[in-house]
mmCIF file of C-alpha atoms and ligand atoms in Angstrom:
data_model
loop_
_atom_site.group_PDB
_atom_site.id
_atom_site.type_symbol
_atom_site.label_atom_id
_atom_site.label_comp_id
_atom_site.label_asym_id
_atom_site.label_seq_id
_atom_site.Cartn_x
_atom_site.Cartn_y
_atom_site.Cartn_z
ATOM 1 C CA UNK P 4 22.186 79.256 161.966
ATOM 2 C CA UNK P 5 22.520 81.313 158.807
ATOM 3 C CA UNK P 6 22.967 84.596 160.656
ATOM 4 C CA UNK P 7 25.609 83.111 162.941
ATOM 5 C CA UNK P 8 27.596 81.598 160.070
ATOM 6 C CA UNK P 9 27.466 84.826 158.053
ATOM 7 C CA UNK P 10 28.559 86.914 161.006
ATOM 8 C CA UNK P 11 31.593 84.672 161.550
ATOM 9 C CA UNK P 12 32.452 84.773 157.853
ATOM 10 C CA UNK P 13 32.314 88.592 157.830
ATOM 11 C CA UNK P 14 34.516 88.693 160.912
ATOM 12 C CA UNK P 15 37.238 86.451 159.386
ATOM 13 C CA UNK P 16 40.480 88.405 159.167
ATOM 14 C CA UNK P 17 42.508 86.440 156.650
ATOM 15 C CA UNK P 18 42.266 83.780 153.971
ATOM 16 C CA UNK P 19 43.365 81.018 156.361
ATOM 17 C CA UNK P 20 40.553 81.835 158.795
ATOM 18 C CA UNK P 21 38.113 81.910 155.908
ATOM 19 C CA UNK P 22 39.252 78.492 154.702
ATOM 20 C CA UNK P 23 38.822 77.070 158.210
ATOM 21 C CA UNK P 24 35.210 78.312 158.197
ATOM 22 C CA UNK P 25 34.576 76.793 154.791
ATOM 23 C CA UNK P 26 35.733 73.415 156.103
ATOM 24 C CA UNK P 27 33.668 73.855 159.265
ATOM 25 C CA UNK P 28 30.430 74.511 157.319
ATOM 26 C CA UNK P 29 30.794 72.920 153.931
ATOM 27 C CA UNK P 30 33.629 70.380 154.283
ATOM 28 C CA UNK P 31 32.935 66.608 154.235
ATOM 29 C CA UNK P 32 32.431 66.596 158.010
ATOM 30 C CA UNK P 33 30.985 70.126 158.007
ATOM 31 C CA UNK P 34 27.825 71.107 159.861
ATOM 32 C CA UNK P 35 25.776 71.953 156.763
ATOM 33 C CA UNK P 36 26.991 68.796 155.032
ATOM 34 C CA UNK P 37 25.796 66.977 158.181
ATOM 35 C CA UNK P 38 22.345 68.537 157.790
ATOM 36 C CA UNK P 39 22.183 67.388 154.178
ATOM 37 C CA UNK P 40 22.941 63.826 155.281
ATOM 38 C CA UNK P 41 19.928 63.831 157.621
ATOM 39 C CA UNK P 42 17.611 64.233 154.600
ATOM 40 C CA UNK P 43 17.961 60.526 153.793
ATOM 41 C CA UNK P 44 16.401 59.440 157.074
ATOM 42 C CA UNK P 45 13.394 61.775 156.842
ATOM 43 C CA UNK P 46 9.884 60.899 155.762
ATOM 44 C CA UNK P 47 9.030 62.134 152.245
ATOM 45 C CA UNK P 48 6.804 64.915 153.623
ATOM 46 C CA UNK P 49 9.421 66.163 156.073
ATOM 47 C CA UNK P 50 12.086 65.960 153.381
ATOM 48 C CA UNK P 51 9.972 67.988 150.986
ATOM 49 C CA UNK P 52 9.667 70.684 153.563
ATOM 50 C CA UNK P 53 13.297 70.756 154.854
ATOM 51 C CA UNK P 54 15.366 70.033 151.725
ATOM 52 C CA UNK P 55 14.897 73.424 150.046
ATOM 53 C CA UNK P 56 15.753 75.229 153.293
ATOM 54 C CA UNK P 57 18.988 73.294 153.813
ATOM 55 C CA UNK P 58 19.971 73.772 150.134
ATOM 56 C CA UNK P 59 19.297 77.497 150.455
ATOM 57 C CA UNK P 60 21.367 77.673 153.629
ATOM 58 C CA UNK P 61 24.263 75.929 151.883
ATOM 59 C CA UNK P 62 24.037 78.330 148.946
ATOM 60 C CA UNK P 63 23.923 81.404 151.190
ATOM 61 C CA UNK P 64 26.971 80.290 153.170
ATOM 62 C CA UNK P 65 28.882 79.504 149.971
ATOM 63 C CA UNK P 66 27.974 82.974 148.590
ATOM 64 C CA UNK P 67 29.054 84.669 151.811
ATOM 65 C CA UNK P 68 32.423 82.847 151.706
ATOM 66 C CA UNK P 69 33.009 83.887 148.085
ATOM 67 C CA UNK P 70 32.049 87.502 148.728
ATOM 68 C CA UNK P 71 34.325 87.768 151.753
ATOM 69 C CA UNK P 72 37.216 86.242 149.820
ATOM 70 C CA UNK P 73 36.804 88.725 146.965
ATOM 71 C CA UNK P 74 36.673 91.606 149.444
ATOM 72 C CA UNK P 75 39.862 90.423 151.132
ATOM 73 C CA UNK P 76 41.706 90.148 147.841
ATOM 74 C CA UNK P 77 40.617 93.588 146.792
ATOM 75 C CA UNK P 78 41.690 95.083 150.102
ATOM 76 C CA UNK P 79 45.076 93.435 149.735
ATOM 77 C CA UNK P 80 45.515 94.886 146.249
ATOM 78 C CA UNK P 81 44.489 98.345 147.446
ATOM 79 C CA UNK P 82 47.030 98.125 150.202
ATOM 80 C CA UNK P 83 49.800 97.004 147.873
ATOM 81 C CA UNK P 84 49.064 99.801 145.425
ATOM 82 C CA UNK P 85 49.095 102.327 148.228
ATOM 83 C CA UNK P 86 52.479 101.099 149.453
ATOM 84 C CA UNK P 87 54.221 100.760 146.119
ATOM 85 C CA UNK P 88 55.447 104.066 144.818
ATOM 86 C CA UNK P 89 57.307 104.580 141.592
ATOM 87 C CA UNK P 90 60.034 107.199 141.582
ATOM 88 C CA UNK P 91 59.922 108.630 138.087
ATOM 89 C CA UNK P 92 62.804 110.978 138.822
ATOM 90 C CA UNK P 93 65.327 108.105 139.208
ATOM 91 C CA UNK P 94 67.792 108.047 136.289
ATOM 92 C CA UNK P 95 67.299 105.036 133.965
ATOM 93 C CA UNK P 96 70.187 102.578 133.713
ATOM 94 C CA UNK P 97 72.488 103.439 130.823
ATOM 95 C CA UNK P 98 71.702 100.911 128.096
ATOM 96 C CA UNK P 99 73.984 100.935 125.074
ATOM 97 C CA UNK P 100 71.964 101.249 121.893
ATOM 98 C CA UNK P 101 72.983 99.653 118.626
ATOM 99 C CA UNK P 102 72.167 100.459 115.034
ATOM 100 C CA UNK P 103 71.195 98.550 111.951
ATOM 101 C CA UNK P 104 74.330 96.459 111.339
ATOM 102 C CA UNK P 105 76.656 97.824 108.638
ATOM 103 C CA UNK P 106 76.292 94.546 106.722
ATOM 104 C CA UNK P 107 72.502 94.900 106.740
ATOM 105 C CA UNK P 108 72.845 98.529 105.661
ATOM 106 C CA UNK P 109 75.098 97.517 102.761
ATOM 107 C CA UNK P 110 72.664 94.753 101.738
ATOM 108 C CA UNK P 111 69.789 97.235 101.777
ATOM 109 C CA UNK P 112 71.792 99.722 99.713
ATOM 110 C CA UNK P 113 72.716 97.043 97.175
ATOM 111 C CA UNK P 114 69.106 95.906 96.902
ATOM 112 C CA UNK P 115 68.105 99.516 96.206
ATOM 113 C CA UNK P 116 70.807 100.081 93.596
ATOM 114 C CA UNK P 117 69.942 96.854 91.805
ATOM 115 C CA UNK P 118 66.225 97.562 92.015
ATOM 116 C CA UNK P 119 66.924 100.693 89.937
ATOM 117 C CA UNK P 120 68.569 98.418 87.362
ATOM 118 C CA UNK P 121 65.483 96.197 87.255
ATOM 119 C CA UNK P 122 66.685 93.374 89.520
ATOM 120 C CA UNK P 123 64.395 91.769 92.060
ATOM 121 C CA UNK P 124 65.521 89.970 95.225
ATOM 122 C CA UNK P 125 65.501 86.157 95.404
ATOM 123 C CA UNK P 126 66.302 83.955 98.382
ATOM 124 C CA UNK P 127 67.152 80.337 99.101
ATOM 125 C CA UNK P 128 67.722 78.162 102.161
ATOM 126 C CA UNK P 129 70.952 78.279 104.176
ATOM 127 C CA UNK P 130 70.674 74.531 104.808
ATOM 128 C CA UNK P 131 71.103 73.371 101.268
ATOM 129 C CA UNK P 132 71.006 70.216 99.233
ATOM 130 C CA UNK P 133 74.348 69.003 97.789
ATOM 131 C CA UNK P 134 72.763 69.036 94.332
ATOM 132 C CA UNK P 135 71.922 72.767 94.373
ATOM 133 C CA UNK P 136 75.173 73.823 96.058
ATOM 134 C CA UNK P 137 77.495 71.734 93.864
ATOM 135 C CA UNK P 138 76.195 69.239 91.310
ATOM 136 C CA UNK P 139 73.839 71.545 89.386
ATOM 137 C CA UNK P 140 76.590 74.184 89.399
ATOM 138 C CA UNK P 141 78.713 71.798 87.377
ATOM 139 C CA UNK P 142 80.685 70.479 90.338
ATOM 140 C CA UNK P 143 79.987 66.721 90.332
ATOM 141 C CA UNK P 144 80.843 64.435 93.260
ATOM 142 C CA UNK P 145 84.580 64.225 92.596
ATOM 143 C CA UNK P 146 85.146 67.783 91.311
ATOM 144 C CA UNK P 147 88.316 69.351 92.799
ATOM 145 C CA UNK P 148 86.583 72.750 93.199
ATOM 146 C CA UNK P 149 84.455 71.204 95.952
ATOM 147 C CA UNK P 150 87.575 70.847 98.113
ATOM 148 C CA UNK P 151 88.134 74.626 97.961
ATOM 149 C CA UNK P 152 84.801 75.246 99.637
ATOM 150 C CA UNK P 153 85.578 74.032 103.213
ATOM 151 C CA UNK P 154 82.041 72.761 103.520
ATOM 152 C CA UNK P 155 80.123 72.214 106.762
ATOM 153 C CA UNK P 156 78.175 68.984 106.191
ATOM 154 C CA UNK P 157 75.198 67.575 108.081
ATOM 155 C CA UNK P 158 74.930 63.824 108.650
ATOM 156 C CA UNK P 159 71.571 63.823 106.841
ATOM 157 C CA UNK P 160 71.300 62.326 103.347
ATOM 158 C CA UNK P 161 70.195 64.880 100.750
ATOM 159 C CA UNK P 162 67.197 63.983 98.536
ATOM 160 C CA UNK P 163 69.268 64.057 95.334
ATOM 161 C CA UNK P 164 72.350 62.276 96.689
ATOM 162 C CA UNK P 165 75.224 63.389 98.882
ATOM 163 C CA UNK P 166 74.536 65.065 102.196
ATOM 164 C CA UNK P 167 72.759 68.193 103.368
ATOM 165 C CA UNK P 168 75.159 71.104 104.007
ATOM 166 C CA UNK P 169 75.408 74.765 104.946
ATOM 167 C CA UNK P 170 75.533 76.528 101.585
ATOM 168 C CA UNK P 171 79.085 77.639 100.762
ATOM 169 C CA UNK P 172 77.926 80.389 98.406
ATOM 170 C CA UNK P 173 74.730 82.055 97.186
ATOM 171 C CA UNK P 174 75.090 80.438 93.742
ATOM 172 C CA UNK P 175 72.535 77.655 94.504
ATOM 173 C CA UNK P 176 69.912 80.438 94.349
ATOM 174 C CA UNK P 177 70.754 80.685 90.611
ATOM 175 C CA UNK P 178 69.558 77.107 90.138
ATOM 176 C CA UNK P 179 66.522 77.501 92.393
ATOM 177 C CA UNK P 180 65.416 80.639 90.542
ATOM 178 C CA UNK P 181 65.800 79.133 87.069
ATOM 179 C CA UNK P 182 64.141 75.807 87.967
ATOM 180 C CA UNK P 183 61.249 77.504 89.764
ATOM 181 C CA UNK P 184 60.687 80.605 87.622
ATOM 182 C CA UNK P 185 62.175 79.741 84.236
ATOM 183 C CA UNK P 186 63.569 82.543 82.041
ATOM 184 C CA UNK P 187 64.138 85.471 81.606
ATOM 185 C CA UNK P 188 65.718 86.166 85.002
ATOM 186 C CA UNK P 189 67.105 89.331 86.564
ATOM 187 C CA UNK P 190 67.754 88.796 90.283
ATOM 188 C CA UNK P 191 70.130 89.406 93.123
ATOM 189 C CA UNK P 192 70.269 86.961 96.030
ATOM 190 C CA UNK P 193 71.740 88.313 99.247
ATOM 191 C CA UNK P 194 72.339 86.045 102.222
ATOM 192 C CA UNK P 195 74.520 84.175 104.678
ATOM 193 C CA UNK P 196 77.008 81.581 103.513
ATOM 194 C CA UNK P 197 79.293 79.281 105.494
ATOM 195 C CA UNK P 198 82.833 77.982 105.151
ATOM 196 C CA UNK P 199 85.080 76.367 107.705
ATOM 197 C CA UNK P 200 87.658 79.161 107.776
ATOM 198 C CA UNK P 201 88.633 81.841 110.300
ATOM 199 C CA UNK P 202 91.209 84.670 110.415
ATOM 200 C CA UNK P 203 91.242 88.476 110.129
ATOM 201 C CA UNK P 204 89.638 88.396 106.688
ATOM 202 C CA UNK P 205 87.615 85.144 106.934
ATOM 203 C CA UNK P 206 84.795 84.171 109.288
ATOM 204 C CA UNK P 207 82.959 80.817 109.201
ATOM 205 C CA UNK P 208 79.770 82.700 108.357
ATOM 206 C CA UNK P 209 79.826 85.611 105.957
ATOM 207 C CA UNK P 210 77.524 87.337 103.466
ATOM 208 C CA UNK P 211 77.358 87.244 99.709
ATOM 209 C CA UNK P 212 75.237 88.796 97.046
ATOM 210 C CA UNK P 213 74.654 86.746 93.962
ATOM 211 C CA UNK P 214 73.590 88.357 90.718
ATOM 212 C CA UNK P 215 71.995 86.496 87.819
ATOM 213 C CA UNK P 216 70.742 87.706 84.471
ATOM 214 C CA UNK P 217 69.333 85.214 81.965
ATOM 215 C CA UNK P 218 67.877 86.420 78.706
ATOM 216 C CA UNK P 219 68.445 86.231 74.959
ATOM 217 C CA UNK P 220 71.710 87.606 73.506
ATOM 218 C CA UNK P 221 73.328 88.510 76.817
ATOM 219 C CA UNK P 222 77.106 88.985 76.610
ATOM 220 C CA UNK P 223 80.115 89.935 78.707
ATOM 221 C CA UNK P 224 79.620 93.635 77.935
ATOM 222 C CA UNK P 225 76.333 93.582 79.841
ATOM 223 C CA UNK P 226 78.153 92.113 82.830
ATOM 224 C CA UNK P 227 80.867 94.762 82.775
ATOM 225 C CA UNK P 228 78.383 97.620 82.425
ATOM 226 C CA UNK P 229 76.218 96.278 85.246
ATOM 227 C CA UNK P 230 79.152 95.930 87.632
ATOM 228 C CA UNK P 231 80.582 99.350 86.789
ATOM 229 C CA UNK P 232 77.209 101.029 87.178
ATOM 230 C CA UNK P 233 76.472 99.444 90.523
ATOM 231 C CA UNK P 234 79.967 100.033 91.960
ATOM 232 C CA UNK P 235 79.887 103.717 90.976
ATOM 233 C CA UNK P 236 76.524 104.052 92.689
ATOM 234 C CA UNK P 237 77.620 102.115 95.753
ATOM 235 C CA UNK P 238 80.914 103.942 96.325
ATOM 236 C CA UNK P 239 79.433 107.215 95.117
ATOM 237 C CA UNK P 240 82.382 107.877 92.806
ATOM 238 C CA UNK P 241 82.490 108.267 89.053
ATOM 239 C CA UNK P 242 86.180 107.351 88.792
ATOM 240 C CA UNK P 243 85.796 103.669 89.686
ATOM 241 C CA UNK P 244 87.947 101.595 87.311
ATOM 242 C CA UNK P 245 87.493 97.840 86.921
ATOM 243 C CA UNK P 246 89.940 95.253 85.651
ATOM 244 C CA UNK P 247 88.577 91.969 84.354
ATOM 245 C CA UNK P 248 90.943 89.006 84.685
ATOM 246 C CA UNK P 249 90.404 85.549 83.192
ATOM 247 C CA UNK P 250 89.644 83.063 85.942
ATOM 248 C CA UNK P 251 87.919 79.764 86.538
ATOM 249 C CA UNK P 252 84.634 78.771 88.141
ATOM 250 C CA UNK P 253 82.967 75.493 87.165
ATOM 251 C CA UNK P 254 79.603 77.267 86.766
ATOM 252 C CA UNK P 255 80.720 80.091 84.465
ATOM 253 C CA UNK P 256 82.428 79.998 81.082
ATOM 254 C CA UNK P 257 84.296 82.196 80.494
ATOM 255 C CA UNK P 258 84.952 83.193 84.089
ATOM 256 C CA UNK P 259 86.219 86.576 85.112
ATOM 257 C CA UNK P 260 87.578 87.849 88.351
ATOM 258 C CA UNK P 261 86.968 91.557 88.803
ATOM 259 C CA UNK P 262 89.467 93.873 90.473
ATOM 260 C CA UNK P 263 88.922 97.491 91.372
ATOM 261 C CA UNK P 264 91.618 100.175 91.266
ATOM 262 C CA UNK P 265 92.559 102.022 94.447
ATOM 263 C CA UNK P 266 94.948 104.722 95.638
ATOM 264 C CA UNK P 267 96.618 105.034 99.030
ATOM 265 C CA UNK P 268 95.623 108.206 100.873
ATOM 266 C CA UNK P 269 96.863 108.800 104.430
ATOM 267 C CA UNK P 270 97.832 105.145 104.689
ATOM 268 C CA UNK P 271 94.322 103.994 103.734
ATOM 269 C CA UNK P 272 93.095 102.405 100.549
ATOM 270 C CA UNK P 273 90.717 104.688 98.697
ATOM 271 C CA UNK P 274 88.851 103.331 95.692
ATOM 272 C CA UNK P 275 89.089 105.171 92.408
ATOM 273 C CA UNK P 276 91.351 105.495 89.419
ATOM 274 C CA UNK P 277 93.316 102.834 87.602
ATOM 275 C CA UNK P 278 95.330 100.475 89.751
ATOM 276 C CA UNK P 279 98.181 100.725 87.255
ATOM 277 C CA UNK P 280 99.149 104.291 88.168
ATOM 278 C CA UNK P 281 102.193 104.784 90.398
ATOM 279 C CA UNK P 282 101.312 104.287 94.056
ATOM 280 C CA UNK P 283 98.023 102.620 93.106
ATOM 281 C CA UNK P 284 96.950 98.984 93.176
ATOM 282 C CA UNK P 285 94.234 96.504 92.221
ATOM 283 C CA UNK P 286 92.020 94.822 94.725
ATOM 284 C CA UNK P 287 90.076 91.630 94.038
ATOM 285 C CA UNK P 288 86.376 92.289 94.442
ATOM 286 C CA UNK P 289 84.240 89.543 93.011
ATOM 287 C CA UNK P 290 83.904 86.443 90.882
ATOM 288 C CA UNK P 291 81.721 86.370 87.805
ATOM 289 C CA UNK P 292 81.294 85.102 84.285
ATOM 290 C CA UNK P 293 78.894 83.942 81.626
ATOM 291 C CA UNK P 294 76.653 81.200 83.023
ATOM 292 C CA UNK P 295 77.968 77.816 81.894
ATOM 293 C CA UNK P 296 75.698 76.024 79.372
ATOM 294 C CA UNK P 297 75.695 72.967 81.649
ATOM 295 C CA UNK P 298 74.207 75.056 84.488
ATOM 296 C CA UNK P 299 71.450 76.333 82.209
ATOM 297 C CA UNK P 300 70.751 72.741 81.156
ATOM 298 C CA UNK P 301 70.755 71.478 84.760
ATOM 299 C CA UNK P 302 68.131 74.147 85.481
ATOM 300 C CA UNK P 303 65.875 72.792 82.753
ATOM 301 C CA UNK P 304 66.380 75.610 80.210
ATOM 302 C CA UNK P 305 67.659 75.431 76.638
ATOM 303 C CA UNK P 306 71.168 76.957 76.528
ATOM 304 C CA UNK P 307 70.827 77.658 72.786
ATOM 305 C CA UNK P 308 67.947 79.985 73.584
ATOM 306 C CA UNK P 309 68.984 81.425 76.941
ATOM 307 C CA UNK P 310 72.326 82.895 77.997
ATOM 308 C CA UNK P 311 73.357 85.092 80.848
ATOM 309 C CA UNK P 312 75.900 86.255 83.341
ATOM 310 C CA UNK P 313 76.315 85.722 87.059
ATOM 311 C CA UNK P 314 78.438 87.278 89.747
ATOM 312 C CA UNK P 315 79.029 86.712 93.432
ATOM 313 C CA UNK P 316 80.498 89.244 95.790
ATOM 314 C CA UNK P 317 81.353 89.362 99.461
ATOM 315 C CA UNK P 318 79.118 91.861 101.244
ATOM 316 C CA UNK P 319 81.290 92.018 104.366
ATOM 317 C CA UNK P 320 84.323 92.815 102.222
ATOM 318 C CA UNK P 321 82.365 95.575 100.518
ATOM 319 C CA UNK P 322 81.342 97.035 103.893
ATOM 320 C CA UNK P 323 84.978 96.934 105.086
ATOM 321 C CA UNK P 324 86.031 98.825 101.978
ATOM 322 C CA UNK P 325 83.320 101.430 102.213
ATOM 323 C CA UNK P 326 83.767 102.159 105.918
ATOM 324 C CA UNK P 327 87.524 101.514 106.296
ATOM 325 C CA UNK P 328 87.150 98.578 108.698
ATOM 326 C CA UNK P 329 90.118 96.245 108.957
ATOM 327 C CA UNK P 330 89.095 93.160 110.932
ATOM 328 C CA UNK P 331 86.200 91.084 109.651
ATOM 329 C CA UNK P 332 85.799 89.205 112.937
ATOM 330 C CA UNK P 333 84.737 92.425 114.716
ATOM 331 C CA UNK P 334 81.628 92.432 112.480
ATOM 332 C CA UNK P 335 80.158 89.606 114.519
ATOM 333 C CA UNK P 336 81.274 90.522 118.074
ATOM 334 C CA UNK P 337 78.182 92.630 118.763
ATOM 335 C CA UNK P 338 80.271 95.374 120.411
ATOM 336 C CA UNK P 339 78.445 98.714 120.271
ATOM 337 C CA UNK P 340 81.745 100.611 120.704
ATOM 338 C CA UNK P 341 82.923 99.162 117.395
ATOM 339 C CA UNK P 342 79.843 100.561 115.659
ATOM 340 C CA UNK P 343 80.403 103.963 117.234
ATOM 341 C CA UNK P 344 84.098 103.940 116.310
ATOM 342 C CA UNK P 345 83.124 103.676 112.655
ATOM 343 C CA UNK P 346 80.552 106.423 112.915
ATOM 344 C CA UNK P 347 77.395 104.329 113.302
ATOM 345 C CA UNK P 348 75.177 105.801 115.990
ATOM 346 C CA UNK P 349 71.522 105.293 116.807
HETATM 347 N N1 LIG J 415 80.070 81.464 93.933
HETATM 348 C C1 LIG J 415 81.397 82.005 93.709
HETATM 349 C C2 LIG J 415 82.152 82.037 95.036
HETATM 350 O O1 LIG J 415 81.551 81.971 96.072
HETATM 351 C C3 LIG J 415 81.346 83.396 93.141
HETATM 352 C C4 LIG J 415 80.721 83.442 91.777
HETATM 353 C C5 LIG J 415 79.369 83.621 91.624
HETATM 354 C C6 LIG J 415 81.503 83.310 90.649
HETATM 355 C C7 LIG J 415 78.796 83.694 90.367
HETATM 356 C C8 LIG J 415 80.964 83.351 89.398
HETATM 357 C C9 LIG J 415 79.604 83.549 89.266
HETATM 358 O O2 LIG J 415 83.350 82.095 95.064
#
């Protein structure tokens, strides 16, 4: 019986035929299964003699089925490999390649410049708690400055009151750094921020870099020197001129808005020189000031011991200035031609 079964298994031409044989021999109604059932009716002596033979037969047939199946599968693979040919001379489809985004490049450059000035990089969450984004920055519940922030709110309650929100600026990282690390502090905090606003110079998501220095005896002169030094390095020009204007932010006192002088060359704004010269102008660049005592207190530090300055600047705006781009929305279209137009190539 064994020889006959094995011969038929070896002759099977496909998997279906092989399966039919398996059922015929080993299935519930199969012939070998039938033999096994006869064991019950045998005398103990006869059973002792026949049982091992039937078991061995079943094992041999099962092994033959498995071996044939493996051989069939291998043959099929061989055949497929022989048929499939790969034409390496075919031209590859033309896939446009991008570059590191200009905003990321500017952020990297800024991080490098500030690293030379002894600043390290800090980060905070984009989904922020009302307390960090507003309250601890001296903007309590009813503060009018909150209305200027066009905030995207979540329905979720925030742990310290109010609701969770998409941070409207990188300033909450000031609070997080001071509460977590104490003082002194010398950090920049680059990242995404969100405001419900959209036109050629505003997108609902944009990028800021926050700067914070907290130490003893820090004054406005340190702020001005830091900004001048970094802007000269960033724009690679020695003739950068800044103008500090009194302004108002709830979290700085005094607050200063910083303008940079530019000239018009070939219809384009070129940074450099005083904005007061004929044909020149001033462009608003960033908000800054001496950190408000209340903010230092909110962060758990003693404002009589620790003072400092903070600034916040728009990274996208800085990239537009450096590379002469005029529409902020194009930053986030993901169009490779736009990159190439401004000289970014892989
Ligand atoms: N957070 C302010 C803004 O987004 C900018 C700023 C930062 C001003 C730090 C002063 C100090 O407009």
